[in-house]
Coordinates of C-alpha atoms and ligand atoms in Angstrom, one line a residue:
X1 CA 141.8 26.3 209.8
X2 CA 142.7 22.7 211.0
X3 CA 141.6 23.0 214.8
X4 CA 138.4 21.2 214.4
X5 CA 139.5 18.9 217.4
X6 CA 140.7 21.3 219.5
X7 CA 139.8 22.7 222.8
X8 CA 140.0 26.0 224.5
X9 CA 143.1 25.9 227.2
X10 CA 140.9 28.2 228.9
X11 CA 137.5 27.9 229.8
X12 CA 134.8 31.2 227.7
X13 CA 133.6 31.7 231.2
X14 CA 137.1 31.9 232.7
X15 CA 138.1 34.1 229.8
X16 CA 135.3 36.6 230.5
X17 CA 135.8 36.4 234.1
X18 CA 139.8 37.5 233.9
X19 CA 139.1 40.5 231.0
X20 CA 136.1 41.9 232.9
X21 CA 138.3 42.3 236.2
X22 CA 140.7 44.5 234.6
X23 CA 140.2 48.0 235.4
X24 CA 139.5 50.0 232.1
X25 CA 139.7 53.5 232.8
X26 CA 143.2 55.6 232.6
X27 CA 145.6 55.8 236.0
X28 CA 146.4 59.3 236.9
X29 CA 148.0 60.6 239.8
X30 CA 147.2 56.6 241.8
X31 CA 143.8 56.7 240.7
X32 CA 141.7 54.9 238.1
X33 CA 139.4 57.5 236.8
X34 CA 137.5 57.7 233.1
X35 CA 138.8 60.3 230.2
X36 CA 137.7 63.9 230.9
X37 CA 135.4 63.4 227.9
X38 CA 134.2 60.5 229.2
X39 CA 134.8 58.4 226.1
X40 CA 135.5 55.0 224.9
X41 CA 137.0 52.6 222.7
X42 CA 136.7 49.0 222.0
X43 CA 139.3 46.4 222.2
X44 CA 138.6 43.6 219.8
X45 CA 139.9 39.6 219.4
X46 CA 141.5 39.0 216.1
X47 CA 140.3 35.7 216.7
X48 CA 137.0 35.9 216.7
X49 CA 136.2 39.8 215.7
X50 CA 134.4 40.4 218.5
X51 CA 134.4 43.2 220.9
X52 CA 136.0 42.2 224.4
X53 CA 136.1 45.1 226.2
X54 CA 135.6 49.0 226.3
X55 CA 138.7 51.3 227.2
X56 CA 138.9 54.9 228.2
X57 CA 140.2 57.4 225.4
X58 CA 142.4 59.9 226.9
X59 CA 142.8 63.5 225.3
X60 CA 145.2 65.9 225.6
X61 CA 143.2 67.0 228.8
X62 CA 143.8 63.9 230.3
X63 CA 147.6 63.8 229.0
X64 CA 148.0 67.5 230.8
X65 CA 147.1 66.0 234.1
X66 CA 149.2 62.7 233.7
X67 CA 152.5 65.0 232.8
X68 CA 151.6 67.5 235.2
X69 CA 151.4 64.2 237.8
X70 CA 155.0 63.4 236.9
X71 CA 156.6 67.1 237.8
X72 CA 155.3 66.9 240.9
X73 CA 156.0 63.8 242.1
X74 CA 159.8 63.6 240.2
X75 CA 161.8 65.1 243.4
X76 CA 160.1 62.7 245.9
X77 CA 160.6 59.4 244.0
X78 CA 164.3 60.0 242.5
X79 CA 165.3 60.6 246.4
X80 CA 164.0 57.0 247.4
X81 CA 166.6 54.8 248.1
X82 CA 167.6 52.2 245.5
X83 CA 167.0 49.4 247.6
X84 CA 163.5 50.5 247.8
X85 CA 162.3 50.9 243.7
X86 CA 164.7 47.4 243.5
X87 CA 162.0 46.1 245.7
X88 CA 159.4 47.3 244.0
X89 CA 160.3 45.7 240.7
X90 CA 161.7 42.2 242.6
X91 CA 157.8 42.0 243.9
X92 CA 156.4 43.2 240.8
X93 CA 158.1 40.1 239.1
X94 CA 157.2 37.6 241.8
X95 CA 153.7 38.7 240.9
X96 CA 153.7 38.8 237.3
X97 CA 155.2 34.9 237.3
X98 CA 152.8 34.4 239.7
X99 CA 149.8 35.3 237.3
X100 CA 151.6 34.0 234.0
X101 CA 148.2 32.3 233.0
X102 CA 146.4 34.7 233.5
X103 CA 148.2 37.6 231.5
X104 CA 148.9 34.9 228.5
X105 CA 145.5 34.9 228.5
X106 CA 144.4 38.4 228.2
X107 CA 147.1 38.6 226.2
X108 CA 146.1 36.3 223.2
X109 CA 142.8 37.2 223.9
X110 CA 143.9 40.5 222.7
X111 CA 146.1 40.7 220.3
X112 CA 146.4 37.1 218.6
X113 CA 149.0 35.2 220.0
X114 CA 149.3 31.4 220.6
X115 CA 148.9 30.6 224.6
X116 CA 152.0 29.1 224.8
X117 CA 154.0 32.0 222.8
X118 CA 151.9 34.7 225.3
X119 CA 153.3 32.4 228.6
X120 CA 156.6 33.0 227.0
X121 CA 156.3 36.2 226.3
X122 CA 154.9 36.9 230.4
X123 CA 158.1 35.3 231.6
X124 CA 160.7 37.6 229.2
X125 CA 158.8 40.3 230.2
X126 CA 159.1 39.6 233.9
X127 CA 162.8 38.9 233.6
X128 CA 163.3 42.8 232.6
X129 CA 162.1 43.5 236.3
X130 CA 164.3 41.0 237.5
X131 CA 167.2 42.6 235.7
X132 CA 166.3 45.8 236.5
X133 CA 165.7 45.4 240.3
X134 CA 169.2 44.1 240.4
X135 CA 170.3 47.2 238.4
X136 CA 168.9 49.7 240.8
X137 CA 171.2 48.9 243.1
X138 CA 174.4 49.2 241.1
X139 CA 173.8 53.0 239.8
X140 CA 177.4 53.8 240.5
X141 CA 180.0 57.0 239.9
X142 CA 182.9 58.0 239.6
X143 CA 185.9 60.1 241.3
X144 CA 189.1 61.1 239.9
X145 CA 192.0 64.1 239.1
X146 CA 192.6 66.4 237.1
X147 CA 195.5 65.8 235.3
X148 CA 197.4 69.4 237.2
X149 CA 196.7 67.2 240.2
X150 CA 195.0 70.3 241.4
X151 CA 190.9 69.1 241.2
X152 CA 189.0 66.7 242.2
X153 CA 186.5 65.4 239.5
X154 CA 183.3 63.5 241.3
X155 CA 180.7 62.0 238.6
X156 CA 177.2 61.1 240.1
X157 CA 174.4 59.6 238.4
X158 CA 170.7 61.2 238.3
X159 CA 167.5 60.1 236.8
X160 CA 167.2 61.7 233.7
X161 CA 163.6 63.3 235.2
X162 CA 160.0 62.5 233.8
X163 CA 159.6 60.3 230.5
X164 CA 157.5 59.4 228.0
X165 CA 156.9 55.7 227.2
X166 CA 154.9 55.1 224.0
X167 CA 154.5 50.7 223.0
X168 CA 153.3 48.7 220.2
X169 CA 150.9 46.2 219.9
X170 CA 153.0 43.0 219.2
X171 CA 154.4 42.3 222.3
X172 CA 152.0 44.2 224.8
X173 CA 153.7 43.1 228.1
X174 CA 157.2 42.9 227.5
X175 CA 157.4 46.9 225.6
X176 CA 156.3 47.6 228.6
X177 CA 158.1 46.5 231.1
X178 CA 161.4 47.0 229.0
X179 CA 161.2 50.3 229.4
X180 CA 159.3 50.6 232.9
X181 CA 161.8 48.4 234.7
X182 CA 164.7 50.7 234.3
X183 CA 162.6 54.0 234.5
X184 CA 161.6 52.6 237.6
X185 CA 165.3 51.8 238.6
X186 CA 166.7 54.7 238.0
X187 CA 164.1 56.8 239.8
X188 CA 162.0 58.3 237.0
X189 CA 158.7 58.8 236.8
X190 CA 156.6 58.2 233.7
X191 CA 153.7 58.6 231.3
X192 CA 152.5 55.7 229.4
X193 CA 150.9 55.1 226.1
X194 CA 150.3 51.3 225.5
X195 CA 148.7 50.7 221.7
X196 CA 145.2 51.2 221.2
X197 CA 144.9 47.7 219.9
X198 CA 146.2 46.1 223.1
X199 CA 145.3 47.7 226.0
X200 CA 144.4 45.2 229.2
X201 CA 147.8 44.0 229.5
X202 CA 149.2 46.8 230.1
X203 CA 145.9 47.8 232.3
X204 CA 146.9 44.3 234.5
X205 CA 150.4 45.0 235.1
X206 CA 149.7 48.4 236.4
X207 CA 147.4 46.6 238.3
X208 CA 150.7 44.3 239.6
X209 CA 152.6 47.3 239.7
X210 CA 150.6 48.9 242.7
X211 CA 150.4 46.1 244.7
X212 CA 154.0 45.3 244.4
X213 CA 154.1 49.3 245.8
X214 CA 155.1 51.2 243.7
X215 CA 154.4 55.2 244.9
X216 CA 151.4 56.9 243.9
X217 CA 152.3 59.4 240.9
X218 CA 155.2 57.9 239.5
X219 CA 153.4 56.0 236.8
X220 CA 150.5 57.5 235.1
X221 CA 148.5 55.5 232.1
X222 CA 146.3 57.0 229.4
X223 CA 145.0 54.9 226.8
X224 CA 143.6 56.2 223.7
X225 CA 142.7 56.4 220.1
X226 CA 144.1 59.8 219.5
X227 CA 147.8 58.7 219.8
X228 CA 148.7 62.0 218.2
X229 CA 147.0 64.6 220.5
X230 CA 148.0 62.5 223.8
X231 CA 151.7 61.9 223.5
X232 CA 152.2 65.9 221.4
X233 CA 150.9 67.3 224.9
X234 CA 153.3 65.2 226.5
X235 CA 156.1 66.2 223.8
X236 CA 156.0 69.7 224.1
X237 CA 154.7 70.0 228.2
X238 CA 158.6 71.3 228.6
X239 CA 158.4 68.7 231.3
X240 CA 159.4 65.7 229.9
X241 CA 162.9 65.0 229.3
X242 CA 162.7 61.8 227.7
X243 CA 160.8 60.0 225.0
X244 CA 161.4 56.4 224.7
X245 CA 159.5 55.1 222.0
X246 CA 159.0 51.6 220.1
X247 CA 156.9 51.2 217.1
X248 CA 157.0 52.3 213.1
X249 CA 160.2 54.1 211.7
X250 CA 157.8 57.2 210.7
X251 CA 156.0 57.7 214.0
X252 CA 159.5 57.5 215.5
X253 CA 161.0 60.0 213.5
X254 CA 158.0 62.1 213.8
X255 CA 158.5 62.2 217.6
X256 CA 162.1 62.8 216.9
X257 CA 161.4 66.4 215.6
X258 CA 159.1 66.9 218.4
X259 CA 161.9 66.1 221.0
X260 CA 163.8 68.4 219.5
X261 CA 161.6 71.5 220.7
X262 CA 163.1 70.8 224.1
X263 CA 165.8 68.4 223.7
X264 CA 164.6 65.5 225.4
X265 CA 166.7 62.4 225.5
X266 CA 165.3 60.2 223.3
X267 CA 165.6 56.0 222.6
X268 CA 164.0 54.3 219.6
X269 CA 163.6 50.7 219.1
X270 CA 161.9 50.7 215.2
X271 CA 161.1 49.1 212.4
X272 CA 163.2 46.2 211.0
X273 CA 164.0 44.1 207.6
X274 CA 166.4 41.2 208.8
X275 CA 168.3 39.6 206.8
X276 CA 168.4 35.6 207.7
X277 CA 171.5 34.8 205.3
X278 CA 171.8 30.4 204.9
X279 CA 175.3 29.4 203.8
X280 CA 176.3 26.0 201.9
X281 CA 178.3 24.7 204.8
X282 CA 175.6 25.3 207.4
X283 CA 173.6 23.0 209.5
X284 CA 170.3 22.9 207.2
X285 CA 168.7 21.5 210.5
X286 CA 169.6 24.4 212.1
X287 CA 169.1 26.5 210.1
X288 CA 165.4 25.6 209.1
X289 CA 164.9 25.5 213.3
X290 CA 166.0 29.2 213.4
X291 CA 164.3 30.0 210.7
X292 CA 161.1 29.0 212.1
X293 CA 161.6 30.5 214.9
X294 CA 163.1 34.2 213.2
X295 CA 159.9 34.1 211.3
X296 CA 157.3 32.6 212.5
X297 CA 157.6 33.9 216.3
X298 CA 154.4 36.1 217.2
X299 CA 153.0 34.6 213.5
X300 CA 155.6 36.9 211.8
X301 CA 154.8 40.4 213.9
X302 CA 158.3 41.1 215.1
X303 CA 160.3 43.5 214.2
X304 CA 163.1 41.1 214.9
X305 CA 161.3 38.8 212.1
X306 CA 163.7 37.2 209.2
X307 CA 162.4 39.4 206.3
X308 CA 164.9 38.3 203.5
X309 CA 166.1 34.9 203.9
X310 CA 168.8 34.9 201.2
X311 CA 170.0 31.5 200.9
X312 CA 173.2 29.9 198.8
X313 CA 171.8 29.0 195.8
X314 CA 173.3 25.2 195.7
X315 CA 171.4 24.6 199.0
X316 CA 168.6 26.8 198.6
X317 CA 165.9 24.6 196.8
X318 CA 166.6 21.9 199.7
X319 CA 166.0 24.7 202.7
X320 CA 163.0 25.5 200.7
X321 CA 161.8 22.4 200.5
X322 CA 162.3 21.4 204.1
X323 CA 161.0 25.0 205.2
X324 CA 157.8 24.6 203.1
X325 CA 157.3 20.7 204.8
X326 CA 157.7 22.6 208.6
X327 CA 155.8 25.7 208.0
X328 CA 152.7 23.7 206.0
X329 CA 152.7 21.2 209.4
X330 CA 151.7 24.3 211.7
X331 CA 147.8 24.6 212.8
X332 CA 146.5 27.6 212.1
X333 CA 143.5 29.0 214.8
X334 CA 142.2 31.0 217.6
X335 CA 145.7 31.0 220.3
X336 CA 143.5 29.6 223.4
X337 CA 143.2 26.9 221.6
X338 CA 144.7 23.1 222.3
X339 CA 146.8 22.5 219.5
X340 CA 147.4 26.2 217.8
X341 CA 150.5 27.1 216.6
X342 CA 149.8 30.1 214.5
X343 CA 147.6 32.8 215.9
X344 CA 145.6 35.3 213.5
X345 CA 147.1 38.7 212.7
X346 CA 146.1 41.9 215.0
X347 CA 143.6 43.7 212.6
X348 CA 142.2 43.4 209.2
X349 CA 144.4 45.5 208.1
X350 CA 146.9 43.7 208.8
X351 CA 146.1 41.0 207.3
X352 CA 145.3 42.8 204.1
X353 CA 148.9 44.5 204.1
X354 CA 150.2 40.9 204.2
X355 CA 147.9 39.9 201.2
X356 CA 148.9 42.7 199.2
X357 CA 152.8 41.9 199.4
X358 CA 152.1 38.5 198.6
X359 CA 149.9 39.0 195.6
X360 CA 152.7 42.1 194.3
X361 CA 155.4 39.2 194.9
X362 CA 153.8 37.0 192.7
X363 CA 153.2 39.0 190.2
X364 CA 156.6 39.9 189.7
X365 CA 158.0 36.1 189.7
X366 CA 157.5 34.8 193.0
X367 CA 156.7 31.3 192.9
X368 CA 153.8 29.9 195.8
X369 CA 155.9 27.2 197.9
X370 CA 153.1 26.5 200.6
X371 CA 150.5 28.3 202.2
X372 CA 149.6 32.0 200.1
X373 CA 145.7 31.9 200.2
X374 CA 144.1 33.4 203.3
X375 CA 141.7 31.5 205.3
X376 CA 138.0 31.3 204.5
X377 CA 136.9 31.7 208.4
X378 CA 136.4 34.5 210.9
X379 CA 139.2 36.4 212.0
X380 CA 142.2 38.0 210.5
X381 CA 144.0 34.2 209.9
X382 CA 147.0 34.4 207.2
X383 CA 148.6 30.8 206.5
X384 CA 152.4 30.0 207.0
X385 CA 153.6 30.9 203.1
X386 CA 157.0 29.9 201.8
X387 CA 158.0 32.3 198.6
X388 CA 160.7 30.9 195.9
X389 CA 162.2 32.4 193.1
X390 CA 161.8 36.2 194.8
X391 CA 162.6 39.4 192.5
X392 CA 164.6 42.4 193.9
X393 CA 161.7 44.5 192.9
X394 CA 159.0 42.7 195.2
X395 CA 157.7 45.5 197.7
X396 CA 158.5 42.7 200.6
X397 CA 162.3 42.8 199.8
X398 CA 161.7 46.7 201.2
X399 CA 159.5 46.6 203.2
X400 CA 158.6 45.1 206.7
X401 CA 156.0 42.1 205.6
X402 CA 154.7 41.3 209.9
X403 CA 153.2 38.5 208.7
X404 CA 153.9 34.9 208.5
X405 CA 155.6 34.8 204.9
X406 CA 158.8 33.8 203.9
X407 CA 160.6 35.0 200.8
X408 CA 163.4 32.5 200.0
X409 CA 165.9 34.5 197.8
X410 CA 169.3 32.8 196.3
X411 CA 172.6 34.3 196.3
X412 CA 176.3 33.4 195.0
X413 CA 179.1 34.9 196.9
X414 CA 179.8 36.3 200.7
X415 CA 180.6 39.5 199.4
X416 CA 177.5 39.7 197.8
X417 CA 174.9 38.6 199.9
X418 CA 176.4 41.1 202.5
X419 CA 175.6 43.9 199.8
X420 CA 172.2 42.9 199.3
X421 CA 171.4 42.4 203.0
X422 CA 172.9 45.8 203.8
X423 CA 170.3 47.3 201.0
X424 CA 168.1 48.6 203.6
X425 CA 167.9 51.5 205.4
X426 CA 166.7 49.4 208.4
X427 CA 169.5 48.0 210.7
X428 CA 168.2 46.0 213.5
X429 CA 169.2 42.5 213.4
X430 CA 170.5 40.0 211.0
X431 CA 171.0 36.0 211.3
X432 CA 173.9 34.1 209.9
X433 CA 173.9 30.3 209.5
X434 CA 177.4 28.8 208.6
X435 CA 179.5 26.1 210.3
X436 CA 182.9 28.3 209.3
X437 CA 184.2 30.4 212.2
X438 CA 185.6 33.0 210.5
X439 CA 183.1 33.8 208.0
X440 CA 180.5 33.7 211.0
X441 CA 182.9 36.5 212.5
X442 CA 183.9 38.5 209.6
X443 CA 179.9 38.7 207.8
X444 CA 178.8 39.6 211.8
X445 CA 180.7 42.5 211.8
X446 CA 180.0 43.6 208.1
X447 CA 176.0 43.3 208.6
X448 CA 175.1 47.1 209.4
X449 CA 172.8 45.9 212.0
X450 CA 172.7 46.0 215.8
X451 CA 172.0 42.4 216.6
X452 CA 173.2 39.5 215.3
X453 CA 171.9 35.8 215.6
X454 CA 175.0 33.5 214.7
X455 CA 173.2 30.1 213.8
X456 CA 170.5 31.1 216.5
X457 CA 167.3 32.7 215.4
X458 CA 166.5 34.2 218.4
X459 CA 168.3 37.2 220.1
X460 CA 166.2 38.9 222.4
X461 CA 167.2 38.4 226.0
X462 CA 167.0 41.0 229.1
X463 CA 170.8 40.7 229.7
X464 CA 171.3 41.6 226.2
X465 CA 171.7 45.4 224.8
X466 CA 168.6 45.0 222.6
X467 CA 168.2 48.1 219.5
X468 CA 169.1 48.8 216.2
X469 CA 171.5 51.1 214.1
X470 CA 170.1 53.0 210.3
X471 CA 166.4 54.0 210.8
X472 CA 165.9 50.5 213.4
X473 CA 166.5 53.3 216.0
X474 CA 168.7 54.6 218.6
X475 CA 169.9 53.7 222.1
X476 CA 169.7 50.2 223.7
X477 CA 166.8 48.7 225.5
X478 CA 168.0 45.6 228.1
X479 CA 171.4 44.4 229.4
X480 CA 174.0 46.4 231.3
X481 CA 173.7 49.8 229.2
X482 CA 169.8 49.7 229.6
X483 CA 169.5 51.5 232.6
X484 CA 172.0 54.4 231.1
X485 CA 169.3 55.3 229.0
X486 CA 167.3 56.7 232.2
X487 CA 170.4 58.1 233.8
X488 CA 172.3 61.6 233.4
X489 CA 175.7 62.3 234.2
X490 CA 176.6 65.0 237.2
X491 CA 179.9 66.2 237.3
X492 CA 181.2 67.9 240.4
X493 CA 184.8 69.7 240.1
X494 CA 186.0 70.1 243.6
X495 CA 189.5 71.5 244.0
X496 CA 192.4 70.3 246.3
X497 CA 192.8 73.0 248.7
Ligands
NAP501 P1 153.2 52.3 215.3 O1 152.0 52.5 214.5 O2 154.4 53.2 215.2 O3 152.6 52.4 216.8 C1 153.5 52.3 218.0 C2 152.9 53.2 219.1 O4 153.0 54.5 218.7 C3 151.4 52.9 219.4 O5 151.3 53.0 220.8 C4 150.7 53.9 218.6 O6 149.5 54.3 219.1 C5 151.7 55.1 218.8 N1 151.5 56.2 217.8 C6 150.9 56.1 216.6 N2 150.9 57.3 216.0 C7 151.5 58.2 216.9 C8 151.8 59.6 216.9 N3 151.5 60.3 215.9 N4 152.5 60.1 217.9 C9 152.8 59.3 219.0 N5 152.5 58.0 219.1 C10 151.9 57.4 218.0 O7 153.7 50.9 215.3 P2 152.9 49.5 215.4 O8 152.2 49.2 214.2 O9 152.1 49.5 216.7 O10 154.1 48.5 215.7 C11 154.8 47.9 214.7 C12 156.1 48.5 214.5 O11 156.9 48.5 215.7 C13 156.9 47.8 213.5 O12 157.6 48.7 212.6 C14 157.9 47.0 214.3 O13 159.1 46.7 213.7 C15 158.2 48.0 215.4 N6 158.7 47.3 216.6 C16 160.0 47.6 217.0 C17 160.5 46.9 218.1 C18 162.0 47.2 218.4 O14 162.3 46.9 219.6 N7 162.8 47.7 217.6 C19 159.8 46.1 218.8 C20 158.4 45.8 218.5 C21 157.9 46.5 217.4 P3 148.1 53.6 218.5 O15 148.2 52.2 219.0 O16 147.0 54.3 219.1 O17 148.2 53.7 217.0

């Protein structure tokens, strides 16, 4: 820790004052109300490991009432007019930029990270309701002819119905409202699971979300520990007709056979293993500015995070060198903190996972570079770690490290750093750093991923078609196509008489 110096950007009373005024029961049918069991869970700061708050835990009881919420209110909300749910979600922005301090702050106090990240993070996640109240307004059809001449063929769009929205911890406000914003445009009403680790934001922006208006019944919360129980009820109610999910590769597969029992529609945004790939002719400057920001954005917890950076071997002990220099000037501490660049990880267990690859990395060959020992100091802090000298046998180079750890691996030839990228069942994003047009083209299209940062390490953006192809998932969250995923075709055939 190197925040001796530093004060908090927000005062412990302040802090105290902002958790405690967030309700923390679920929101059924437009009312706050605790679990039927009347349990509880505590939510915990990485930071400090201590308890912040105490959360209803739903149960399948609960879960029953929050589906059965959605049936009945379905009809009503997918018949308001546009204008109106676009209103909703231009209002519910207004409001969440409007409290940007305030939800960065329950936000790191939460789940970890830095202030300034969590202010950045409030302000992508507002933009999807931005995007998406401008979307509502655009749901458009079609009408053409048979090719006899004899029919008319008239294609309307409905809301797919009542869905199931299940986040992860990592990025607590903008999961959400990536996948609220266009339920909400396209007239759907929803259930939704935030994780159990990160609760109150999602608990403050339903708060936003009613006073910005929106109808009573057409978003229902439950929060719980038994993710399992809650979101199977929802699975197989028969009501739901779509899951959209983000989280782990096996929890989303496992929901996958579940949707099958009624064939709901179903989006995935997974796991990841990105491949950051460093050519010779690239800007090393740039490229050591997106790698920082590929890896250590939300202190490695991303699925977009750069998880092999394979790097041409005649400039790779230089990019090491200037990696290890940036990443071993970062402060380490708690994220309200003046002066914090890297935040702690979400749980013990996540920073034990991280330990783990490191220590299995090393002890097939990896060399330390920087950083690799974890902190002697309350909460789950990991250091910025630079790995050289990487073997292909190293559990990292397989599996998704979410941590702040960099394995620097060397490679030869084009052809075969596309091969060992594409070793992966995962296929979310990749990064490419060269100055050469056509190779940036030609190794963009050969990556088996659905995102690609060309000498940029950041991709996510609302006007982009965020998601991933292999086990990274199916459909696309964001952009023009986002809404689609909360739509259904109609098709009316009308003849000519
Ligand atoms: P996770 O364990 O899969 O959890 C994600 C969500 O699923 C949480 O709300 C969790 O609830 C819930 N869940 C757990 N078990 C479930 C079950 N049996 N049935 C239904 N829901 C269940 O993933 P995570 O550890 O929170 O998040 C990290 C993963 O998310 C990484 O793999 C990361 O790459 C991926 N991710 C992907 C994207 C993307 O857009 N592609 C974005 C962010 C993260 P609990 O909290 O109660 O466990």
């Amino acid at each position: 820790m190197s925040t001796t110096t530093s004060t908090s950007l927000v005062a412990q009373e302040q802090i105290s004052e902002i958790i405690s005024a967030i309700p923390t029961d679920l929101f059924i049918d437009g009312e706050w109300a605790s679990a039927a069991s009347g349990a509880r869970f505590d939510v915990v700061n990485p930071a400090t490991e201590k308890v912040i708050a105490s959360v209803a835990d739903g149960s399948a009881e609960d879960a029953r009432r929050a589906i059965e919420t959605c049936a009945r209110v379905q009809p009503e909300w997918a018949r308001t007019p546009p204008r109106e749910r676009s209103e909703i979600l231009r209002r519910a922005y207004d409001l969440i930029m409007s409290r940007q301090d305030l939800l960065a702050t329950i936000m790191t106090t939460e789940m970890g990270k830095p202030f300034a990240e969590a202010k950045g993070e409030v302000a992508y996640a507002a933009e999807f309701f931005r995007w998406f109240s401008e979307e509502a307004v655009r749901i458009s059809g079609d009408l053409t002819t048979t090719g006899d001449g004899k029919n008319r063929i008239l294609v309307s769009r409905e809301p797919v119905g009542p869905c199931v929205l299940i986040t992860p911890w990592n990025f607590p406000l903008a999961m959400g409202t990536r996948k609220i914003g266009p339920a909400v445009a396209a007239g759907c009403t929803m259930v939704f699971k935030p994780a159990a680790l990160t609760p109150l934001t999602s608990l403050a922006l339903v708060e936003i979300l009613i006073e910005a208006g929106l109808p009573r019944g057409v978003l229902n919360v439950v929060t719980t520990t038994s993710a399992g129980d809650v979101v199977s009820e929802w699975m197989s109610s028969g009501i739901a007709r779509k899951v959209s999910f983000t989280g782990s590769t096996a929890v989303g597969s496992r929901l996958l056979k579940q949707a099958a029992q009624h064939v709901m529609r179903s989006s995935m945004e997974l796991g990841g293993n990105a491949p950051f790939i460093v050519f010779d002719d690239a800007d090393l400057d740039r490229a050591v500015e997106g790698a920082m920001a590929a890896k250590m954005r939300n202190m490695g917890e991303a699925c977009t995070a750069a998880n092999r950076l394979f790097v041409q071997r005649t400039v790779a002990p230089e990019f090491t060198r200037r990696l290890s220099e940036r990443l071993s000037a970062l402060t380490v501490g708690d994220g309200i903190d003046s002066g914090t660049d890297v935040g702690p990880l979400v749980e013990a267990k996540a920073l034990h996972k991280v330990e783990e690859l490191v220590a299995d990395a090393v002890s097939k060959g990896a060399m330390v570079e920087s950083g690799g020992v974890r902190l002697d100091h309350p909460g789950y802090f990991y250091p910025p770690t630079v790995l050289s000298n990487v073997s292909n046998d190293a559990a990292l180079m397989s599996e998704e490290i979410f941590g702040p750890v960099a394995p620097v691996i060397p490679f030869d030839t084009e052809a075969e750093v596309v091969t060992r990228a594409n070793n992966t069942p995962w296929g979310l994003v990749g990064y490419v750093f060269t100055q050469d047009l056509d190779r940036a083209f030609r190794v963009s299209e050969e990556l088996e991923v659905g995102m690609v940062g060309v000498n940029s390490g950041i991709v996510s953006n609302p006007a982009a078609p965020f998601g991933g192809v292999k086990a990274s998932g199916l459909g696309r969250e964001g952009g023009r196509i986002g809404i689609e995923e909360f739509l259904e075709y109609k098709y009316l055939a009308i003849p000519k008489v």
